[in-house]
Coordinates of C-alpha atoms in Angstrom, one line a residue:
X3 CA -9.1 187.9 -21.2
X4 CA -8.2 185.2 -23.7
X5 CA -10.0 185.4 -27.0
X6 CA -11.5 182.1 -28.0
X7 CA -9.3 180.3 -30.7
X8 CA -12.3 179.5 -33.0
X9 CA -13.2 183.1 -33.4
X10 CA -13.3 184.3 -36.1
X11 CA -12.2 181.0 -37.6
X12 CA -10.9 177.7 -36.1
X13 CA -7.2 176.9 -37.1
X14 CA -7.7 173.2 -36.7
X15 CA -10.0 173.2 -39.9
X16 CA -7.0 174.5 -42.1
X17 CA -5.9 172.0 -44.6
X18 CA -2.3 172.6 -43.5
X19 CA -0.8 173.2 -40.1
X20 CA -1.8 176.7 -38.7
X21 CA 1.7 177.1 -37.2
X22 CA 2.9 178.3 -40.8
X23 CA 0.4 181.2 -40.5
X24 CA 1.7 181.8 -37.0
X25 CA 5.3 182.1 -38.2
X26 CA 4.2 184.7 -40.8
X27 CA 2.1 186.6 -38.2
X28 CA 4.7 186.4 -35.4
X29 CA 7.4 187.6 -37.8
X30 CA 5.2 190.6 -38.7
X31 CA 4.5 191.4 -35.1
X32 CA 8.3 191.6 -34.4
X33 CA 8.6 193.8 -37.7
X34 CA 5.9 195.9 -36.4
X35 CA 7.9 196.7 -33.2
X36 CA 10.7 198.3 -35.2
X37 CA 9.5 201.9 -34.2
X38 CA 10.1 201.2 -30.6
X39 CA 13.4 199.5 -31.1
X40 CA 16.7 201.5 -31.1
X41 CA 17.3 201.1 -34.8
X42 CA 13.9 202.7 -35.3
X43 CA 14.6 205.7 -32.9
X44 CA 18.0 206.3 -33.9
X45 CA 17.1 207.9 -37.2
X46 CA 14.9 210.3 -35.4
X47 CA 17.6 211.4 -32.9
X48 CA 19.2 214.2 -34.9
X49 CA 15.7 215.6 -35.9
X50 CA 14.5 215.5 -32.3
X51 CA 17.6 217.3 -31.2
X52 CA 17.0 219.9 -33.8
X53 CA 13.5 220.9 -32.4
X54 CA 13.6 220.3 -28.9
X55 CA 16.6 222.4 -27.9
X56 CA 18.2 219.9 -25.6
X57 CA 21.8 218.3 -25.8
X58 CA 22.6 214.8 -27.0
X59 CA 23.6 213.8 -23.5
X60 CA 20.3 215.0 -22.3
X61 CA 18.2 213.1 -24.8
X62 CA 20.2 210.1 -24.2
X63 CA 19.4 210.4 -20.5
X64 CA 15.7 210.7 -21.3
X65 CA 16.1 207.5 -23.6
X66 CA 17.9 205.7 -20.6
X67 CA 15.6 206.7 -18.0
X68 CA 12.5 205.8 -20.3
X69 CA 14.0 202.5 -21.3
X70 CA 14.8 201.6 -17.5
X71 CA 11.2 202.4 -16.5
X72 CA 9.8 200.3 -19.3
X73 CA 12.0 197.3 -18.3
X74 CA 10.6 197.2 -14.8
X75 CA 7.1 196.7 -16.4
X76 CA 8.0 193.7 -18.4
X77 CA 7.9 191.0 -15.8
X78 CA 4.4 192.1 -15.2
X79 CA 3.6 191.9 -19.0
X80 CA 5.3 188.4 -19.1
X81 CA 2.7 187.1 -16.3
X82 CA -0.2 188.7 -18.3
X83 CA 1.1 186.8 -21.5
X84 CA 0.7 183.5 -19.4
X85 CA -2.8 184.6 -18.2
X86 CA -4.2 186.5 -21.3
X87 CA -2.4 184.8 -24.2
X88 CA -0.5 186.3 -27.3
X89 CA -3.6 187.3 -29.1
X90 CA -5.1 189.8 -26.5
X91 CA -1.5 191.1 -25.3
X92 CA -0.5 191.7 -29.0
X93 CA -3.7 193.9 -29.8
X94 CA -3.1 195.9 -26.6
X95 CA 0.4 196.7 -27.2
X96 CA 0.1 197.5 -30.8
X97 CA -2.7 199.8 -29.9
X98 CA -0.4 201.4 -27.3
X99 CA 2.4 201.7 -29.7
X100 CA 0.3 203.5 -32.2
X101 CA -0.9 206.1 -29.5
X102 CA 2.5 206.9 -28.3
X103 CA 3.9 207.2 -32.0
X104 CA 1.1 209.8 -32.6
X105 CA 2.1 211.8 -29.5
X106 CA 5.8 211.7 -30.4
X107 CA 5.0 213.0 -33.9
X108 CA 3.5 216.1 -32.2
X109 CA 5.9 216.1 -29.1
X110 CA 7.5 219.6 -30.0
X111 CA 4.1 221.3 -30.5
X112 CA 2.9 219.7 -27.2
X113 CA 6.1 220.8 -25.1
X114 CA 6.3 224.3 -26.6
X115 CA 2.8 225.3 -27.8
X116 CA 0.5 223.2 -25.6
X117 CA 2.3 223.0 -22.2
X118 CA 4.5 226.2 -22.9
X119 CA 7.6 224.5 -21.4
X120 CA 11.1 225.9 -22.1
X121 CA 13.5 224.3 -19.3
X122 CA 15.5 221.5 -20.5
X123 CA 14.6 219.6 -17.2
X124 CA 10.9 219.6 -18.0
X125 CA 11.5 218.7 -21.6
X126 CA 13.7 215.7 -20.3
X127 CA 11.0 214.5 -18.2
X128 CA 8.4 214.6 -21.0
X129 CA 10.7 212.7 -23.4
X130 CA 11.4 210.2 -20.6
X131 CA 7.8 209.3 -20.3
X132 CA 7.3 209.3 -24.2
X133 CA 10.4 207.0 -24.5
X134 CA 9.0 204.7 -21.5
X135 CA 5.9 203.9 -23.5
X136 CA 7.5 203.6 -26.8
X137 CA 10.1 201.0 -25.6
X138 CA 7.5 199.2 -23.5
X139 CA 5.0 198.7 -26.0
X140 CA 7.4 198.1 -29.0
X141 CA 10.6 196.8 -27.9
X142 CA 9.1 195.1 -25.0
X143 CA 5.6 193.7 -25.2
X144 CA 4.9 193.3 -28.7
X145 CA 8.4 191.8 -29.5
X146 CA 8.2 189.4 -26.5
X147 CA 4.5 188.3 -27.4
X148 CA 5.2 187.7 -31.1
X149 CA 8.3 185.7 -30.5
X150 CA 6.6 183.7 -27.7
X151 CA 3.7 182.9 -29.7
X152 CA 6.0 181.3 -32.4
X153 CA 7.9 179.4 -29.8
X154 CA 4.5 177.9 -28.5
X155 CA 3.7 176.4 -31.9
X156 CA 6.7 174.5 -32.4
X157 CA 8.7 171.9 -30.3
X158 CA 11.1 169.4 -32.1
X159 CA 11.2 171.9 -35.2
X160 CA 11.5 175.1 -33.2
X161 CA 15.0 175.8 -34.4
X162 CA 14.1 175.3 -38.0
X163 CA 10.8 177.0 -37.9
X164 CA 11.8 180.1 -36.0
X165 CA 14.9 180.3 -38.2
X166 CA 12.5 181.1 -41.1
X167 CA 11.1 183.9 -39.1
X168 CA 14.6 185.0 -37.9
X169 CA 15.9 185.4 -41.3
X170 CA 13.1 187.9 -42.1
X171 CA 13.4 189.6 -38.8
X172 CA 17.3 190.0 -39.2
X173 CA 16.9 191.6 -42.7
X174 CA 14.1 193.9 -41.5
X175 CA 16.0 195.1 -38.5
X176 CA 19.3 195.5 -40.3
X177 CA 17.6 197.7 -43.2
X178 CA 15.1 199.5 -41.0
X179 CA 17.4 202.4 -40.5
X180 CA 17.7 202.7 -44.3
X181 CA 13.9 202.9 -45.2
X182 CA 13.0 205.1 -42.2
X183 CA 15.7 207.4 -43.3
X184 CA 14.1 207.7 -46.4
X185 CA 10.6 207.9 -44.9
X186 CA 11.9 210.8 -43.0
X187 CA 13.5 212.6 -46.1
X188 CA 10.2 212.3 -48.0
X189 CA 7.6 213.0 -45.2
X190 CA 9.6 214.6 -42.3
X191 CA 10.1 213.2 -39.0
X192 CA 6.5 214.1 -38.0
X193 CA 4.9 212.7 -41.0
X194 CA 7.1 209.5 -40.8
X195 CA 5.9 208.8 -37.1
X196 CA 2.3 209.6 -38.0
X197 CA 2.3 207.2 -40.8
X198 CA 3.8 204.5 -38.6
X199 CA 1.2 205.4 -35.8
X200 CA -1.8 204.5 -38.3
X201 CA -0.3 201.2 -39.3
X202 CA 0.6 200.1 -35.6
X203 CA -2.5 201.4 -33.9
X204 CA -5.3 200.8 -36.5
X205 CA -4.1 198.1 -39.2
X206 CA -2.0 195.8 -37.0
X207 CA -4.6 195.3 -34.2
X208 CA -7.2 194.2 -36.6
X209 CA -4.5 191.9 -38.1
X210 CA -3.6 190.4 -34.6
X211 CA -7.3 189.8 -33.8
X212 CA -7.9 187.9 -37.1
X213 CA -4.7 185.8 -37.4
X214 CA -2.8 185.5 -34.0
X215 CA -3.5 182.5 -31.8
X216 CA -2.5 181.5 -28.5
X217 CA -1.2 177.9 -27.6
X218 CA -2.0 175.2 -30.3
X219 CA -3.7 173.1 -27.7
X220 CA -6.4 175.6 -27.5
X221 CA -7.3 174.6 -31.1
X222 CA -7.1 170.8 -30.5
X223 CA -3.5 170.8 -32.2
X224 CA -0.1 170.0 -31.0
X225 CA 3.2 171.7 -31.5
X226 CA 4.9 171.0 -34.9
X227 CA 1.6 170.1 -36.5
X228 CA 0.6 166.9 -34.8
X229 CA -3.0 166.7 -34.4
X230 CA -4.4 165.5 -31.0
X231 CA -4.2 161.6 -31.0
X232 CA -1.9 161.4 -34.1
X233 CA 1.0 158.9 -34.2
X234 CA 4.3 159.6 -32.6
X235 CA 7.0 161.2 -34.6
X236 CA 10.8 161.0 -34.5
X237 CA 12.6 160.9 -31.1
X238 CA 13.1 164.2 -29.5
X239 CA 16.7 165.1 -29.1
X240 CA 16.1 167.5 -26.2
X241 CA 13.0 166.5 -24.5
X242 CA 11.5 168.8 -21.8
X243 CA 11.3 166.8 -18.5
X244 CA 10.5 169.5 -16.1
X245 CA 8.6 172.9 -16.3
X246 CA 10.6 175.5 -14.7
X247 CA 9.0 178.2 -12.8
X248 CA 10.6 181.7 -13.1
X249 CA 12.3 181.6 -9.7
X250 CA 13.8 178.1 -10.6
X251 CA 14.9 179.2 -14.0
X252 CA 16.7 182.5 -12.7
X253 CA 18.7 180.2 -10.3
X254 CA 20.3 178.2 -13.3
X255 CA 23.9 179.2 -14.3
X256 CA 22.9 178.9 -18.1
X257 CA 19.9 181.3 -17.6
X258 CA 22.3 184.0 -16.7
X259 CA 24.9 183.4 -19.3
X260 CA 22.3 183.4 -22.1
X261 CA 20.4 186.3 -20.7
X262 CA 23.4 188.4 -20.0
X263 CA 24.6 188.0 -23.6
X264 CA 21.3 188.9 -24.9
X265 CA 21.3 191.8 -22.7
X266 CA 24.9 192.9 -23.6
X267 CA 23.9 192.9 -27.1
X268 CA 21.0 195.2 -26.4
X269 CA 23.5 197.5 -24.7
X270 CA 26.1 197.5 -27.5
X271 CA 23.7 197.6 -30.5
X272 CA 21.6 200.2 -28.9
X273 CA 24.5 202.4 -28.0
X274 CA 26.0 202.0 -31.5
X275 CA 22.9 202.4 -33.5
X276 CA 21.7 205.5 -31.4
X277 CA 24.7 207.2 -32.2
X278 CA 25.8 205.7 -35.5
X279 CA 25.8 208.9 -37.5
X280 CA 28.1 210.7 -35.0
X281 CA 30.2 207.5 -34.6
X282 CA 31.0 207.6 -38.4
X283 CA 31.4 211.2 -38.3
X284 CA 34.0 211.0 -35.8
X285 CA 35.8 208.6 -37.9
X286 CA 35.6 211.0 -41.0
X287 CA 32.9 209.0 -42.8
X288 CA 29.4 210.4 -44.0
X289 CA 25.9 210.0 -42.9
X290 CA 25.1 207.9 -45.8
X291 CA 28.1 205.5 -45.2
X292 CA 26.7 205.2 -41.5
X293 CA 23.2 204.3 -42.5
X294 CA 24.4 201.8 -45.2
X295 CA 26.5 199.8 -42.7
X296 CA 23.3 198.0 -41.7
X297 CA 22.5 196.6 -45.2
X298 CA 25.6 194.5 -45.8
X299 CA 25.4 193.2 -42.0
X300 CA 21.9 192.0 -42.8
X301 CA 23.3 189.8 -45.6
X302 CA 25.7 188.2 -43.1
X303 CA 22.9 187.9 -40.6
X304 CA 20.6 186.0 -43.0
X305 CA 23.2 183.6 -43.9
X306 CA 24.2 183.0 -40.2
X307 CA 20.6 182.7 -39.1
X308 CA 19.8 180.1 -42.0
X309 CA 22.9 178.0 -40.8
X310 CA 22.3 178.2 -37.1
X311 CA 18.6 177.6 -37.1
X312 CA 18.9 174.6 -39.3
X313 CA 21.5 172.9 -36.8
X314 CA 20.1 174.5 -33.5
X315 CA 17.7 171.5 -33.2
X316 CA 20.6 169.2 -33.3
X317 CA 23.4 170.7 -31.2
X318 CA 23.8 172.1 -27.7
X319 CA 22.9 175.7 -27.6
X320 CA 26.1 176.6 -25.7
X321 CA 28.1 176.4 -28.9
X322 CA 25.8 178.9 -30.6
X323 CA 26.2 181.2 -27.6
X324 CA 30.1 180.9 -27.8
X325 CA 30.1 181.7 -31.4
X326 CA 27.8 184.7 -30.7
X327 CA 30.1 186.2 -28.2
X328 CA 33.2 185.7 -30.7
X329 CA 31.2 187.3 -33.5
X330 CA 30.4 190.2 -31.0
X331 CA 34.0 190.7 -30.2
X332 CA 35.0 190.9 -33.8
X333 CA 32.3 193.6 -34.6
X334 CA 33.2 195.7 -31.7
X335 CA 37.0 195.5 -32.6
X336 CA 35.9 196.8 -36.0
X337 CA 34.2 199.7 -34.3
X338 CA 37.1 200.5 -32.1
X339 CA 39.5 200.6 -35.2
X340 CA 37.0 202.3 -37.5
X341 CA 39.0 205.6 -37.8
X342 CA 42.4 204.1 -38.1
X343 CA 42.2 201.0 -40.4
X344 CA 40.2 200.7 -43.6
X345 CA 39.5 197.0 -42.9
X346 CA 37.6 197.9 -39.8
X347 CA 34.3 198.5 -41.6
X348 CA 34.2 194.8 -42.9
X349 CA 34.9 193.5 -39.2
X350 CA 31.6 195.5 -38.1
X351 CA 29.9 194.0 -41.1
X352 CA 30.9 190.4 -40.3
X353 CA 30.8 190.7 -36.6
X354 CA 27.5 192.4 -36.3
X355 CA 26.0 190.2 -38.9
X356 CA 27.0 187.1 -36.7
X357 CA 25.8 188.5 -33.5
X358 CA 22.5 189.7 -35.0
X359 CA 21.8 186.4 -36.7
X360 CA 22.7 184.4 -33.6
X361 CA 20.5 186.7 -31.3
X362 CA 17.3 185.6 -32.8
X363 CA 18.2 181.8 -32.7
X364 CA 19.1 181.9 -29.1
X365 CA 16.4 184.0 -27.9
X366 CA 13.8 181.9 -29.8
X367 CA 15.0 178.4 -29.0
X368 CA 16.8 178.6 -25.6
X369 CA 13.9 179.3 -23.1
X370 CA 11.4 176.6 -24.1
X371 CA 14.1 174.1 -24.6
X372 CA 15.8 174.8 -21.3
X373 CA 12.7 175.6 -19.0
X374 CA 9.6 174.4 -20.8
X375 CA 6.5 176.2 -21.9
X376 CA 4.2 176.3 -19.0
X377 CA 5.9 179.6 -17.6
X378 CA 7.3 180.8 -20.8
X379 CA 5.9 184.4 -20.4
X380 CA 7.1 185.0 -16.9
X381 CA 10.7 183.7 -17.9
X382 CA 10.9 185.6 -21.1
X383 CA 9.4 188.6 -19.3
X384 CA 12.5 188.5 -16.9
X385 CA 14.9 188.0 -20.0
X386 CA 13.1 190.8 -21.9
X387 CA 13.5 193.2 -18.9
X388 CA 17.1 192.6 -18.6
X389 CA 17.6 193.3 -22.4
X390 CA 15.5 196.3 -22.2
X391 CA 17.4 197.6 -19.1
X392 CA 20.7 197.0 -20.6
X393 CA 19.7 198.6 -23.9
X394 CA 18.9 201.8 -21.7
X395 CA 22.5 202.1 -20.8
X396 CA 24.0 201.9 -24.3
X397 CA 23.2 205.4 -25.5
X398 CA 24.4 207.2 -22.3
X399 CA 27.6 204.9 -22.0
X400 CA 28.6 206.0 -25.5
X401 CA 27.5 209.5 -25.1
X402 CA 29.5 210.0 -21.9
X403 CA 32.4 208.2 -23.5
X404 CA 32.4 210.9 -26.2
X405 CA 31.8 213.7 -23.8
X406 CA 34.3 212.7 -21.1
X407 CA 37.1 211.2 -23.5
X408 CA 36.6 212.7 -26.8
X409 CA 35.7 209.6 -28.6
X410 CA 33.4 206.4 -28.3
X411 CA 36.4 203.9 -28.1
X412 CA 36.2 203.6 -24.3
X413 CA 32.6 202.3 -24.5
X414 CA 33.7 199.9 -27.1
X415 CA 36.5 198.4 -25.0
X416 CA 34.0 198.0 -22.1
X417 CA 31.6 196.0 -24.2
X418 CA 34.3 193.8 -25.9
X419 CA 35.7 192.8 -22.3
X420 CA 32.2 191.8 -21.1
X421 CA 31.4 189.9 -24.4
X422 CA 34.7 188.0 -24.2
X423 CA 33.9 187.0 -20.6
X424 CA 30.5 185.7 -21.4
X425 CA 31.7 183.8 -24.6
X426 CA 34.1 182.0 -22.1
X427 CA 31.7 181.5 -19.7
X428 CA 29.2 179.8 -22.1
X429 CA 31.4 176.7 -22.1
X430 CA 29.7 175.5 -18.9
X431 CA 26.2 176.7 -20.0
X432 CA 24.5 173.2 -20.2
X433 CA 20.8 172.2 -20.7
X434 CA 19.2 172.2 -17.1
X435 CA 16.9 169.5 -18.5
X436 CA 19.9 167.2 -18.9
X437 CA 20.1 164.3 -16.5
X438 CA 16.5 164.9 -15.1
X439 CA 14.1 162.0 -14.9
X440 CA 10.7 162.1 -16.5

C-alpha cells in the first residue's frame, strides 16, 4: 500500500534537500493531531458535561477506557507504518480523525435524539467509543507517523533538524487550549469541532498525499541530504551498528527508562490539562488564568527545545532524560503548592516548559539512535502505546483524587515520586549501540 515516491513529483529533482519539506510537513501533521490530544480535548470537557448529563468522574472514565482501548491498537499501527509507510498511514489517520470529529460535534443529538438514550451507562459507552477513535487517529497514529517520517529523513543531524520542528510543535501544543477556547467562544463547541473536522478530514489528507514521503532511499536520497554515491561527510558520533527488532529493544534497560518517562509525562500532562480549569478553580484562580498558563510555558519550552536540540547530536541522551525528570518534578511541585504560595505559578511555567521542550527531543532522537530505523514503526508503536495508555490514567487519577480526598494534591505527589525515580534511573540509561562491533 506504499504510494510511489515519484507521484505526483519526484523529491530527488528538487534543487534543495527534500528533508526540509518533510520537516514542515511532519510538523504540520503533529499540529493536526491536536484535536485528538488531551490539550485539544480539555477545552471541550466542560461543554460536554453541560450537554451529556453525566458527571466529571464518568466522563473521565469514558476518556480513560477509550484511550486505553486506542493504546492497544497502536502496536498494530506501528507495524503497518513499517509496511505501508508514512504517506499512506497519514492519509488514512487524518481521514479517520476528521470523521470522528464530525461525529463528536453531533454527539448530543446522536445520543438523545437518534438513539434515544438517557441512562448514564449507555452514554458512557458511546463516549468511550468516540474517545477511542479520537485518541487512536489523533494522539496515536497521526502523531507517530508524522514524527517517524521526520526521523527517517535525518541521521547525523537528526537532533538539530527535529529541534526545528519541536520548536513549532512545543509552541503549537502549549497555546492550543487558548485558540481552541476562543474558537469555542466564537462558534460554540459543536461548530469548533465541525471546523476542525473539515480541516482534518478533507484538507489535510490531500496535503499528505502531495507532500508526505516515506524513506529518503525510496527517492534515491540519503538521510541528511546526501545523494546516493556522494562523498562521505563528517564522522558520526553515534553510529548505528545494529538494527534492533522490537523484541530486542524492549529488553533494553534504556528503552524502559525513556519510554516510562515519556509515558509518565503523558499521564501527568493529560490529568493536569484535562482538569486545568477545575484545578485553578480549587486554588481560587479564574478560568482565564487557567487557560493562560500554557502560553508562558511555551516560551520556556521553545528556549529549552532550541538548546537541547542543538546539543543532542553531541551528548549522551541520558543527560537530557535526567534534566527532563528534574523539570517535571519542579513543575509538579508548583502544581502542589498552587493554592498556598504565589510563586508556585512560576514553578509550573518553568517546570512544564522544561519537560515539554525535552519531551519532543527525546521522543524524536532516542529511538533511531538507540535501535536503528529498520523496525522504527514497531518500536515507536510500542512506545506510543505506553504513552497513550498512561495518558488514559491521568484524568481519572486526578478526578478520583478530588472526589475521594477533596483536592488534586495526592495525584501530584504520586506523579512527583515516579518522576523522581525515573530521573535517578536515567543515570544508567546508556546507548545500547555502545560497544557493539560493526
